[in-house]
mmCIF file of C-alpha atoms in Angstrom:
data_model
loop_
_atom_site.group_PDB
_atom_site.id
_atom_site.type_symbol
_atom_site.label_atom_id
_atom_site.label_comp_id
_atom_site.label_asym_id
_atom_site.label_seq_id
_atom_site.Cartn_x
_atom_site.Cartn_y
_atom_site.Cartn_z
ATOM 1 C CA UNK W 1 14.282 6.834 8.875
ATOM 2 C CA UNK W 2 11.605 5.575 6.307
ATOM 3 C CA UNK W 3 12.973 2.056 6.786
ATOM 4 C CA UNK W 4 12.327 2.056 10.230
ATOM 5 C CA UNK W 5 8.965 3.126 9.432
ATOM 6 C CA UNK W 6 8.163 0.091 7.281
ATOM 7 C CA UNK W 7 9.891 -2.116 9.908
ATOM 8 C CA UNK W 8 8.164 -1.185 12.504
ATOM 9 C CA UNK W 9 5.036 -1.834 10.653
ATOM 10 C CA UNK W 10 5.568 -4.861 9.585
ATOM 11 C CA UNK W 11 6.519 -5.767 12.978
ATOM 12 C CA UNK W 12 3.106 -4.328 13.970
ATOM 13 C CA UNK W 13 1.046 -6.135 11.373
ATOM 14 C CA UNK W 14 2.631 -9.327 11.999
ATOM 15 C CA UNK W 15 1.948 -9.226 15.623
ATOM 16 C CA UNK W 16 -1.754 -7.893 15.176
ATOM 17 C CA UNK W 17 -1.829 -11.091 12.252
ATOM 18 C CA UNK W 18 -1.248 -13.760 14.771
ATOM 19 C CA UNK W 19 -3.454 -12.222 17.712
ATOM 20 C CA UNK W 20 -6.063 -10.877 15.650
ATOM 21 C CA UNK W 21 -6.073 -12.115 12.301
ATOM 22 C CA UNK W 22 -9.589 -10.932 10.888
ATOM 23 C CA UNK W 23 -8.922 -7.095 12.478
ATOM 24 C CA UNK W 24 -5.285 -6.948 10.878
ATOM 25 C CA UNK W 25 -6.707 -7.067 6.937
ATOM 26 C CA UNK W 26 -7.970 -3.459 7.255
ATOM 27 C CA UNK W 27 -4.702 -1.959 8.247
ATOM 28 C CA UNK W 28 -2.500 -3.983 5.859
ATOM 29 C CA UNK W 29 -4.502 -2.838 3.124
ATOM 30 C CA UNK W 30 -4.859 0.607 4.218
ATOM 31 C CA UNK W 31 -1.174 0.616 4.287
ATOM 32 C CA UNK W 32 -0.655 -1.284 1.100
ATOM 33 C CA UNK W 33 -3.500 1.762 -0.246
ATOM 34 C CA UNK W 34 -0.717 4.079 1.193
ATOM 35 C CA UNK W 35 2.396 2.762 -0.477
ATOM 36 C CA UNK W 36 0.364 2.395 -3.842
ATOM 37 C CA UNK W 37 -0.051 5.687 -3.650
ATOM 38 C CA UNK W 38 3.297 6.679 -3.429
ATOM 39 C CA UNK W 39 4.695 4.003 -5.831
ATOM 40 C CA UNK W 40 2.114 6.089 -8.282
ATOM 41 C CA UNK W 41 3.369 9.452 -7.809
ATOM 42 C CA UNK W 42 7.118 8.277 -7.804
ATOM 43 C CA UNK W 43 6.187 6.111 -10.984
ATOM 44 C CA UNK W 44 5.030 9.470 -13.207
ATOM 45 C CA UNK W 45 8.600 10.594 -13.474
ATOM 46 C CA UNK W 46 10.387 10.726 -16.787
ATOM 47 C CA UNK W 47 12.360 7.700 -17.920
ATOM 48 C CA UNK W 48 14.295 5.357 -15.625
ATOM 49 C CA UNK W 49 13.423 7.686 -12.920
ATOM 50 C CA UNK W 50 10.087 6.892 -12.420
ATOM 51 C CA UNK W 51 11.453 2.745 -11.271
ATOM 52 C CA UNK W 52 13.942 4.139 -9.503
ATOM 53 C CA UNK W 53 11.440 6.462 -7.357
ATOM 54 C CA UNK W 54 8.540 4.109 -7.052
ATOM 55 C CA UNK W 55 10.737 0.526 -6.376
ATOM 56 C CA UNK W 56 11.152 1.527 -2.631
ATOM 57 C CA UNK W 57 7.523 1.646 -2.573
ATOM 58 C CA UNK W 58 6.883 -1.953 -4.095
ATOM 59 C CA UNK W 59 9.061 -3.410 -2.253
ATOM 60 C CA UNK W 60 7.946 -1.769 0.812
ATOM 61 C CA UNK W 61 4.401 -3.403 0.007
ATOM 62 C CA UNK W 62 5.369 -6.643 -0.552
ATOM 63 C CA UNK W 63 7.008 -6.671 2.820
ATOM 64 C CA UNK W 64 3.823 -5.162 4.501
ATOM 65 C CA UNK W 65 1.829 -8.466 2.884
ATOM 66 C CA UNK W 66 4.422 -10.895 3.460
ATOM 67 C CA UNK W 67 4.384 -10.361 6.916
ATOM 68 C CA UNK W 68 0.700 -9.918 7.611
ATOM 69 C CA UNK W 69 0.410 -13.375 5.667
ATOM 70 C CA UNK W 70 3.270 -14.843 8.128
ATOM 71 C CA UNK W 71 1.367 -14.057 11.111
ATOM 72 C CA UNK W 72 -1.519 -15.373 10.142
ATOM 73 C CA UNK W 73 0.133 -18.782 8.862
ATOM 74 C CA UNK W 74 2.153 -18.864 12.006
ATOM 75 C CA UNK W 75 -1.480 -18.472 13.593
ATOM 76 C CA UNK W 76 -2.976 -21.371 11.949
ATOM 77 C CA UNK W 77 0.156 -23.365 12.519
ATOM 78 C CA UNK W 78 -0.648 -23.291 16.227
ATOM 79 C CA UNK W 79 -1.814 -26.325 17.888
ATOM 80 C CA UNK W 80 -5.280 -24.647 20.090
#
């Protein structure tokens, strides 16, 4: 269900990236705040643990900014 979640908002960011690329910073990094957040929490627990709980987290965030960052290249790519 969480993965869904992410999807979906990387779907969303990249669509608000190429349409309106100066409005869609402030929601990438509040979500990128977000999964920080979490990524901290799951990071305090003991030993090996704490990568395995906070590496869903990470990874979620680097797919929130990759695809922010694709809409907006895909946005300057266009030809008007």
């Amino acid at each position: 269900m969480i993965i869904v979640g992410i999807v979906a908002v990387c779907i969303v960011l990249a669509v608000l990236a190429f349409f309106v690329p100066r409005l869609s910073r402030h929601p990438e990094r509040g979500t990128q705040r977000t999964l920080g957040a979490g990524s901290r929490a799951g990071g305090k627990a003991p030993g090996i643990l704490g990568r395995i709980f906070s590496k869903p987290f990470r990874s979620s965030s680097k797919a929130v900014s990759r695809s922010g960052a694709a809409g907006r290249r895909t946005r300057g790519r266009m030809p008007f």
